[in-house]
Amino acid sequence: MKNSILIATIFFTGLFTSCNNITDSALEAPSQSTLDESVIFSNYDLAKGAIDGIKIPFGETNSYRGRYLPWYGFNTDTEWYNTSESTTDDKPDLCVYDAKPNNSQMNTTNNAWAMMYSGIERANICIHGLRNYGNPTPGSDMGYLLGSALTLRAVYYADLLKAWGDVPARFEPINSENLYLPKTSRDIIYKQLIQDLGEAANLVPWPNNSALTANVENINKAFVKGLRARLALVASGYQQYPDGIRRSTDPALSVSNMYTIALNECKDVINSGSAHLESSFLNFWKKYNQEYTVAGGESLWEIPFADGRGRMLFTFAVKHTSIDQFQGNGSNRGGVAGPLPNIFYDFDDVDSRRDVTCVPYTYGTAVGNPPIAKQQLAALNKWSFGKYRYEWMNRYVTSTNDDGINKIYMRYAEILLMAAETANELEGPSAAAPYLKQIRYRAFDPSVQNIKVDNYVNALGSKQAMFNAIVEEHKFEFTGEMERKQALIRWNLLGTKLNEAKDKMFRLQQRTGEYANVPSTLYYKYNTDNVTLTVYGLNHGEFTDPGAGYTPKSWSTLDDVKINSIYRAGSNPDNRQFWPIWQVFLDGSNGLIQNDYGY
């Protein structure tokens, strides 16, 4: 089903858990591992094993698998931790802009921070070895491996910067000179990553132009260029620096320079024809859950997880109360986070993305033998993300802690929206319009596209109007994918949009403003399968009792405490755009690393 992540008998394993117990003398002494470098990186199969090894930290227990992906990205104006109001532990602190350096979920030596640097060290060793012994050239297999290593290193650094801001930068294998490092300005790191990805784009083929790029678990040119575009926008965007929220003052990272790079990279991907939107939003997400990993479609690259690793459905799927006909993963799987309760009502009623993204039901306790669970309506304040569903899988998950579903790291829809944003900034709204229209054509039935797409986009006559529309489209396209937080930060809209979301939820609670015609009572009945529901009353204006066979349910529970938990009282999200570096890593830094941002 998936490519196995293998690693050769590699020399650097011992460096990845902690650098703090490595002595200078050990680093300086000749070792068998050093002697093996010329052998490993002059042999394609051995070198490929080393490159595959760069991916291993993604799946470690407290790395992306169990800590970074389940926790980074909340709370925004579209997504929140479904128990943000809880005070029973410090999990909500990670989401409500009140994380502490000693957070119990994160403050361990094997956590995401350490695992990201483990991946970086693996990449550094591979890059060093390939440059010295692999003769990596464009079009060669060794060139592909070098391009992959550069890109995977960029992924780890990009996520470090996204979560923590300025971090230590090490672009060479660990030695006695760089064992302990202070934080490096993110501007320097972004410039290096953008340069590296420019090199990598010349080394790796387009999707399906090689057997090496036939699967979205492998690096390809479309993803490299897309990632380079994303990082260019982030590098030139607003973000919290130790001296305040601002854009970079480095002329190389100006909006003009970075948006030009991003637009050119997006145009290259679009013009290549090597990727495209799936014709149906629903079908795309079904295929994702069915673990369709053939390159050349909408998914550009995915973090690969074996069947017994990864927690995308475990965390984010429609909630299953117990083991049932769809999953053997365990009780209370999925439903950890979900869309804000107003998001469903902010969608256009005929937008095909709405019912895929926002799910108002859970699966109740299964009964019988075999155990069968039925859908049941959740509360208004406990929606699920519908993009992740056990019931769409082709296999039955039996692992008790993992589901094996990949993380989509980038998809073609983002290329189109970045193209729209950069074209609007550099060339004006008419240049952005075709890209935005492509996104919306997929979202709406042909019978309404003239109104919902053409007329809507053509009316966006100013750069500001187009920008505002792109910000909204991003919300509707990416809710549930945890891409929103970084986008809001770089647009300097994080605090503004969180406060707008609070105001919207209060209006929904009170059924005023744009939510005045949202029903407070839903009516439901079971379909002939006696598992799935038909629900009336979700749409604006559906107040009439549909009659016999339907059961009413109050749909109004949304209290002040829950609404206000989108961020912690006394916290300012704009002053907490990044997590603190966890205490264990401060303590192990030889005094060179401290937290900024008032932590």
XYZ file of C-alpha atoms in Angstrom:
599
model
C 0.000 0.000 0.000
C 2.678 2.482 0.955
C 6.370 2.867 0.406
C 8.305 1.379 3.270
C 10.573 3.810 5.071
C 13.839 1.947 5.249
C 17.201 2.999 6.528
C 20.562 1.476 5.755
C 22.911 0.455 8.534
C 23.581 4.100 9.123
C 26.290 5.650 11.162
C 24.430 8.508 12.766
C 21.697 6.847 14.837
C 23.212 7.753 18.184
C 23.211 11.447 17.455
C 19.452 11.795 17.220
C 18.076 11.470 20.713
C 20.056 14.162 22.475
C 23.172 16.106 21.702
C 23.765 17.083 25.298
C 25.578 13.894 26.312
C 27.971 13.874 23.339
C 31.493 14.870 24.356
C 33.789 17.002 22.270
C 36.346 14.203 22.196
C 33.795 11.769 20.838
C 32.930 14.205 18.082
C 36.558 14.704 17.142
C 37.620 11.048 17.258
C 37.668 9.060 14.026
C 34.879 6.507 13.916
C 33.704 3.662 11.757
C 30.607 5.699 10.880
C 32.744 8.460 9.366
C 34.726 5.930 7.358
C 31.509 4.432 5.994
C 30.227 7.747 4.605
C 32.098 7.392 1.309
C 30.676 3.915 0.825
C 27.104 4.764 1.683
C 26.768 7.920 -0.391
C 28.481 6.573 -3.476
C 26.010 3.670 -3.641
C 22.467 4.517 -4.742
C 20.631 1.850 -2.735
C 22.495 2.646 0.469
C 22.083 6.381 -0.078
C 18.369 5.941 -0.722
C 18.080 4.108 2.582
C 19.698 7.068 4.294
C 17.278 9.492 2.589
C 14.326 7.362 3.674
C 15.766 7.558 7.173
C 15.276 11.326 7.171
C 11.523 10.631 7.326
C 11.685 8.371 10.374
C 11.364 11.195 12.961
C 7.968 12.157 11.485
C 6.505 8.969 12.911
C 8.170 8.878 16.314
C 5.771 8.714 19.258
C 6.079 12.280 20.512
C 7.001 13.879 17.200
C 4.656 14.817 14.355
C 2.650 11.662 14.977
C 1.550 12.321 18.538
C 2.389 15.923 19.356
C 2.990 18.339 16.497
C 0.181 17.377 14.111
C -2.441 16.849 16.853
C -1.696 20.192 18.526
C -0.286 22.801 16.170
C -2.815 24.963 14.337
C -5.495 25.721 16.928
C -7.337 27.915 17.710
C -8.214 29.992 14.636
C -11.283 31.616 13.168
C -12.234 28.239 11.652
C -10.870 25.459 13.904
C -10.659 24.834 17.600
C -9.824 22.208 20.170
C -13.231 20.853 21.111
C -12.497 21.081 24.838
C -10.697 24.415 24.847
C -12.697 25.412 27.914
C -11.354 22.500 29.999
C -9.078 23.162 32.977
C -8.462 19.525 33.967
C -5.022 19.433 32.300
C -2.735 21.657 30.240
C -3.630 20.337 26.785
C -5.862 23.370 26.088
C -2.951 25.689 26.913
C -1.352 24.657 23.614
C -4.390 25.927 21.731
C -5.679 28.916 23.697
C -2.464 30.963 23.433
C -1.337 30.249 26.986
C 1.303 27.515 26.640
C 3.992 27.297 29.329
C 7.585 26.048 28.852
C 6.869 23.128 31.216
C 3.732 21.947 29.376
C 3.332 18.275 30.266
C 2.468 17.260 26.703
C 5.587 18.809 25.259
C 8.303 19.147 27.882
C 10.135 15.866 27.209
C 13.497 15.163 25.608
C 11.915 13.082 22.821
C 9.357 15.680 21.804
C 8.673 17.279 18.429
C 11.418 19.903 18.846
C 14.041 17.168 19.359
C 12.622 14.970 16.607
C 12.683 17.836 14.106
C 16.353 18.400 14.868
C 16.870 14.652 14.554
C 15.420 14.837 11.051
C 17.584 17.870 10.268
C 20.732 16.065 11.432
C 19.876 13.060 9.279
C 19.358 15.400 6.331
C 22.584 17.293 7.015
C 24.586 14.071 6.980
C 22.913 12.951 3.750
C 23.475 16.308 2.056
C 27.110 16.352 3.118
C 27.672 12.783 1.977
C 25.920 13.172 -1.362
C 27.758 16.374 -2.216
C 31.095 14.767 -1.438
C 30.625 11.249 -2.761
C 27.422 10.997 -4.807
C 28.092 13.208 -7.845
C 24.514 14.547 -7.696
C 23.516 16.171 -10.989
C 20.142 17.227 -12.431
C 18.412 14.229 -13.942
C 20.502 11.669 -12.080
C 19.248 9.370 -9.354
C 21.814 10.788 -6.934
C 20.656 14.282 -7.866
C 17.122 13.249 -6.976
C 18.304 12.034 -3.575
C 20.078 15.322 -2.881
C 16.980 17.288 -3.907
C 14.885 15.124 -1.591
C 17.257 15.650 1.321
C 17.283 19.421 0.831
C 13.482 19.480 0.696
C 12.941 17.275 3.730
C 15.354 19.442 5.719
C 13.342 22.480 4.609
C 10.142 20.828 5.843
C 11.578 20.297 9.314
C 12.944 23.841 9.503
C 9.709 25.323 8.131
C 7.721 23.666 10.897
C 10.200 24.677 13.589
C 9.900 28.288 12.430
C 6.123 28.031 12.217
C 5.803 26.857 15.810
C 8.666 28.662 17.565
C 9.886 31.627 15.513
C 13.652 32.090 15.770
C 15.428 28.762 16.402
C 19.019 27.480 16.287
C 20.172 26.846 12.723
C 22.552 24.050 11.867
C 23.147 23.289 8.182
C 26.147 21.002 8.676
C 26.436 17.725 10.601
C 27.023 18.051 14.326
C 30.601 18.669 15.397
C 32.317 20.223 18.376
C 31.957 23.703 16.876
C 28.181 23.631 16.394
C 27.071 21.314 19.182
C 25.565 24.188 21.187
C 24.068 27.080 19.265
C 22.055 30.179 20.119
C 18.938 31.043 18.180
C 19.415 32.302 14.630
C 17.277 35.005 13.047
C 14.502 33.322 11.083
C 15.311 35.710 8.217
C 18.652 33.959 7.747
C 17.031 30.535 7.897
C 14.281 31.445 5.424
C 16.838 32.749 2.939
C 18.777 29.491 3.194
C 15.645 27.378 2.748
C 14.507 29.385 -0.275
C 17.966 28.957 -1.799
C 17.994 25.227 -1.017
C 14.573 24.684 -2.551
C 15.657 26.551 -5.675
C 18.491 24.043 -5.995
C 16.221 21.098 -5.201
C 13.734 22.119 -7.908
C 16.480 21.648 -10.486
C 17.303 18.185 -9.175
C 13.932 16.436 -8.846
C 11.457 15.613 -11.659
C 7.839 16.627 -11.962
C 5.212 14.195 -10.655
C 5.185 11.032 -12.778
C 8.139 12.151 -14.913
C 10.135 9.434 -13.173
C 9.398 6.243 -11.298
C 10.824 8.099 -8.307
C 8.027 10.690 -8.424
C 5.064 8.413 -9.117
C 3.898 8.498 -5.491
C 3.022 11.508 -3.325
C 5.052 10.070 -0.449
C 8.155 10.961 -2.467
C 9.459 14.452 -3.173
C 8.635 15.924 -6.599
C 9.206 19.229 -8.376
C 5.622 20.473 -7.980
C 5.856 20.145 -4.205
C 9.335 21.684 -4.036
C 8.161 24.728 -5.959
C 4.970 24.958 -3.930
C 6.886 24.784 -0.657
C 9.292 27.444 -1.918
C 6.311 29.674 -2.724
C 4.773 29.090 0.701
C 8.007 29.927 2.518
C 8.538 33.041 0.403
C 5.123 34.332 1.476
C 5.746 33.507 5.122
C 9.227 35.068 5.091
C 7.871 38.351 3.750
C 4.728 38.309 5.852
C 3.892 39.737 9.238
C 4.974 37.759 12.283
C 5.973 38.293 15.866
C 9.634 39.142 16.297
C 11.187 39.751 19.717
C 10.729 43.505 19.086
C 7.120 43.303 17.903
C 4.839 42.248 15.052
C 6.220 43.357 11.706
C 7.499 42.261 8.350
C 11.162 41.410 7.898
C 13.472 44.386 7.508
C 15.836 42.360 5.312
C 15.598 43.824 1.767
C 16.046 40.349 0.299
C 12.781 39.305 1.965
C 10.715 42.237 0.730
C 7.157 41.667 -0.430
C 8.172 42.518 -3.979
C 10.990 39.972 -4.051
C 9.232 37.179 -2.240
C 5.865 37.548 -3.987
C 7.647 37.485 -7.333
C 9.334 34.204 -6.403
C 6.068 32.752 -5.125
C 4.073 33.769 -8.206
C 6.693 32.397 -10.571
C 6.861 29.093 -8.709
C 3.080 28.746 -8.665
C 2.851 29.554 -12.360
C 5.495 26.911 -13.073
C 3.442 24.291 -11.246
C 0.210 25.357 -12.935
C 1.734 25.508 -16.412
C 3.469 22.147 -15.977
C 0.148 20.316 -15.990
C 1.693 17.884 -13.518
C -1.005 18.386 -10.879
C -4.643 19.422 -10.853
C -7.704 19.801 -8.681
C -9.755 16.666 -8.216
C -13.020 17.252 -10.064
C -15.035 16.761 -6.874
C -14.124 18.023 -3.406
C -15.959 15.041 -1.921
C -14.123 12.552 -4.117
C -10.754 14.078 -3.253
C -11.291 13.518 0.473
C -12.718 10.051 -0.051
C -9.617 9.090 -2.039
C -7.406 10.548 0.674
C -9.047 8.368 3.328
C -8.763 5.417 0.939
C -5.007 6.077 0.925
C -4.749 6.904 -2.744
C -1.170 8.090 -3.126
C -0.640 8.167 -6.897
C 1.110 11.397 -7.898
C -0.197 13.827 -10.485
C -3.487 14.754 -8.846
C -4.329 17.260 -6.132
C -2.101 16.040 -3.310
C 1.456 17.263 -3.907
C 3.252 15.621 -0.991
C 2.196 13.719 2.123
C 4.029 12.851 5.320
C 4.017 9.056 5.055
C 2.836 6.925 7.943
C 2.871 3.141 8.035
C -0.359 1.355 9.011
C 0.713 1.278 12.641
C 1.787 4.919 12.877
C 0.119 8.302 12.485
C -2.904 9.789 14.190
C -4.772 11.857 11.633
C -8.094 9.995 12.017
C -7.358 8.994 15.603
C -7.353 12.735 16.371
C -9.418 14.534 13.750
C -11.962 12.089 12.312
C -15.694 12.215 12.887
C -15.966 10.929 16.455
C -16.614 7.238 17.126
C -17.694 6.535 20.706
C -16.669 2.877 20.651
C -15.219 0.192 18.408
C -17.768 -0.369 15.689
C -18.328 -1.554 12.125
C -16.027 1.159 10.774
C -13.016 1.081 13.101
C -11.251 -1.068 15.657
C -9.005 1.807 16.698
C -10.664 2.120 20.108
C -13.210 4.146 22.071
C -13.635 7.880 21.621
C -11.532 8.097 18.502
C -11.697 11.309 16.471
C -13.507 14.482 17.416
C -10.613 16.027 19.378
C -11.020 19.182 17.313
C -13.581 20.547 14.910
C -14.895 23.568 13.038
C -16.160 26.532 15.020
C -19.948 26.228 15.261
C -20.536 29.248 13.024
C -18.436 27.952 10.127
C -21.149 25.683 8.715
C -23.447 28.706 8.542
C -20.803 30.925 6.981
C -20.569 28.628 3.972
C -22.910 29.259 1.091
C -25.704 26.694 1.405
C -24.856 25.268 -2.029
C -21.087 25.174 -1.564
C -20.140 21.504 -1.983
C -17.291 21.898 0.529
C -19.603 22.615 3.437
C -21.001 19.151 4.146
C -17.628 17.524 3.522
C -15.908 19.853 5.983
C -18.452 20.251 8.799
C -20.166 17.210 10.354
C -22.838 17.646 13.067
C -22.994 14.016 14.214
C -20.912 11.411 15.994
C -21.181 7.630 16.012
C -22.764 6.410 19.233
C -21.932 3.337 21.290
C -22.029 0.218 19.144
C -24.391 -2.614 20.070
C -24.764 -6.198 18.929
C -22.386 -8.784 17.562
C -20.789 -7.667 15.338
C -20.947 -4.215 16.976
C -22.934 -1.666 14.959
C -22.911 2.056 15.750
C -25.433 4.616 14.556
C -24.977 8.276 13.837
C -26.334 10.625 16.481
C -26.500 14.397 16.517
C -23.776 16.143 18.486
C -24.126 19.471 20.266
C -23.931 22.761 18.400
C -20.543 23.413 20.024
C -19.032 20.007 19.134
C -18.798 19.701 15.362
C -16.373 17.265 13.723
C -14.141 17.679 10.701
C -15.652 15.629 7.899
C -12.482 15.444 5.827
C -11.282 12.587 8.005
C -13.573 9.546 8.192
C -12.933 5.932 9.171
C -16.051 5.017 7.222
C -14.359 6.043 3.973
C -11.322 3.818 4.507
C -10.694 0.662 2.484
C -9.221 -1.164 5.453
C -10.341 -1.726 9.023
C -7.975 -0.131 11.545
C -7.052 -2.425 14.410
C -4.094 -0.577 15.935
C -5.128 0.819 19.298
C -3.119 4.052 18.987
C -2.602 4.796 15.293
C -4.478 4.710 12.008
C -1.764 4.973 9.333
C -3.417 7.757 7.348
C -0.904 10.195 5.865
C -0.790 13.908 6.528
C -1.375 15.948 3.368
C 1.361 18.553 3.606
C 0.378 20.496 0.501
C -2.264 20.228 -2.189
C -2.825 21.933 -5.498
C -5.597 24.168 -4.151
C -2.945 26.022 -2.161
C -0.952 26.620 -5.350
C -3.985 28.288 -6.900
C -4.711 30.460 -3.870
C -1.062 31.515 -3.545
C -1.080 32.357 -7.252
C -4.216 34.436 -6.748
C -2.763 36.267 -3.742
C 0.570 37.074 -5.368
C -0.923 37.983 -8.728
C -3.324 40.338 -6.973
C -0.482 42.027 -5.080
C 1.834 42.367 -8.078
C -0.541 42.710 -11.025
C -3.997 43.498 -9.676
C -7.340 41.712 -9.207
C -7.916 40.860 -12.859
C -4.712 38.795 -12.850
C -5.818 36.988 -9.687
C -9.357 36.250 -10.861
C -8.678 33.127 -13.004
C -6.979 31.336 -10.098
C -9.731 32.143 -7.627
C -12.343 31.077 -10.145
C -10.744 27.650 -10.492
C -11.154 27.048 -6.768
C -14.783 28.165 -6.805
C -15.737 26.297 -9.981
C -14.924 23.082 -8.167
C -16.983 24.173 -5.147
C -20.246 24.989 -6.958
C -22.501 23.077 -9.311
C -22.393 24.246 -12.953
C -26.024 25.402 -12.659
C -25.012 28.201 -10.245
C -21.461 28.942 -11.381
C -22.467 32.023 -13.325
C -23.641 33.660 -10.101
C -21.448 32.037 -7.471
C -18.216 32.121 -9.445
C -18.161 34.422 -12.439
C -20.318 37.266 -11.147
C -18.867 36.989 -7.644
C -15.215 37.116 -8.734
C -15.739 39.676 -11.504
C -17.199 42.069 -8.946
C -13.934 42.103 -6.959
C -12.694 45.285 -8.543
C -9.970 46.382 -6.115
C -6.873 44.751 -4.681
C -8.353 44.988 -1.181
C -11.638 43.400 -2.232
C -9.775 40.569 -3.956
C -7.479 40.069 -0.973
C -10.463 39.898 1.396
C -12.106 37.323 -0.878
C -8.938 35.217 -0.952
C -8.775 35.262 2.857
C -12.387 34.023 2.977
C -11.812 31.409 0.281
C -8.838 30.091 2.206
C -11.160 29.546 5.165
C -13.701 27.583 3.174
C -11.102 25.518 1.337
C -8.800 24.587 4.230
C -10.883 24.325 7.410
C -9.725 21.211 9.233
C -6.272 21.097 7.664
C -4.578 23.322 10.262
C -3.095 25.643 7.635
C -5.055 28.674 8.766
C -3.038 29.814 11.788
C 0.178 30.563 9.915
C -1.764 32.267 7.127
C -3.560 34.556 9.597
C -0.240 35.404 11.232
C 1.462 36.392 7.984
C -1.586 38.466 6.979
C -1.473 40.214 10.401
C -5.032 39.036 10.995
C -4.697 36.500 13.826
C -6.084 38.587 16.695
C -8.542 40.391 14.447
C -10.041 37.182 13.052
C -10.180 35.459 16.442
C -12.159 38.386 17.834
C -14.405 38.372 14.780
C -15.000 34.659 15.368
C -15.964 35.306 18.996
C -18.425 37.984 17.908
C -19.899 35.649 15.309
C -20.374 32.878 17.852
C -22.153 35.253 20.214
C -24.472 36.294 17.380
C -25.086 32.630 16.580
C -25.797 31.959 20.250
C -28.361 34.763 20.252
C -29.605 34.113 16.687
C -28.982 37.694 15.611
C -27.364 39.320 12.573
C -26.399 36.879 9.841
C -27.549 34.000 12.087
C -31.049 35.326 12.771
C -32.552 32.698 10.467
C -30.542 29.743 11.830
C -32.995 27.253 13.407
C -32.731 26.355 17.096
C -34.362 22.978 16.542
C -33.199 20.201 14.251
C -35.313 17.284 13.036
C -33.744 13.928 12.249
C -34.651 10.415 11.181
C -32.703 7.280 10.373
C -32.381 6.124 6.810
C -33.219 2.589 5.716
C -29.745 1.403 6.733
C -30.670 2.320 10.341
C -27.176 3.839 10.727
C -27.068 7.156 8.873
C -29.201 10.218 9.537
C -31.259 12.548 7.431
C -31.333 15.938 9.145
C -33.673 18.859 8.499
C -33.084 22.292 10.017
C -29.377 22.751 9.389
C -29.820 25.250 6.600
C -30.721 28.885 7.051
C -34.485 29.307 7.261
C -35.441 25.655 7.764
C -37.943 26.179 10.591
C -40.908 24.076 9.480
C -41.482 20.719 11.194
C -40.985 18.188 8.365
C -43.627 15.906 9.859
C -44.012 12.225 10.662
C -40.895 10.150 11.141
C -38.698 13.001 12.321
C -37.544 13.549 15.904
C -36.835 17.097 17.139
C -33.626 18.050 18.951
C -32.693 21.380 20.491
C -29.747 22.924 18.633
C -28.820 25.946 20.701
C -26.182 24.943 23.281
C -23.367 27.457 22.973
C -22.487 29.093 26.278
C -20.298 32.081 27.026
C -17.505 30.025 28.601
C -17.173 27.888 25.497
C -17.132 30.871 23.149
C -14.595 32.758 25.222
C -12.316 29.724 25.317
C -11.165 30.395 21.766
C -8.281 32.083 23.568
C -7.574 32.316 27.267
C -8.775 35.356 29.187
C -5.889 37.735 29.698
C -3.974 36.350 26.732
C -3.445 38.259 23.514
C -3.069 35.849 20.575
C -0.938 38.368 18.720
C 1.549 38.280 21.613
C 1.567 34.481 21.632
C 1.939 33.639 17.958
C 4.568 31.028 18.815
C 4.896 28.319 21.409
C 7.601 28.741 24.039
C 10.669 26.546 23.680
C 10.112 23.768 26.192
C 12.071 23.921 29.431
C 13.978 20.691 28.887
C 15.572 22.143 25.757
C 16.389 25.434 27.449
C 18.065 23.491 30.247
C 20.085 21.459 27.754
C 21.267 24.411 25.664
C 24.371 25.251 27.711
C 22.727 28.577 28.523
C 22.584 29.716 24.882
C 18.812 29.572 24.352
C 16.170 31.648 26.107
C 12.511 32.285 25.379
C 11.307 35.558 23.906
C 7.791 37.013 23.556
C 7.296 37.483 27.290
C 7.471 33.814 28.241
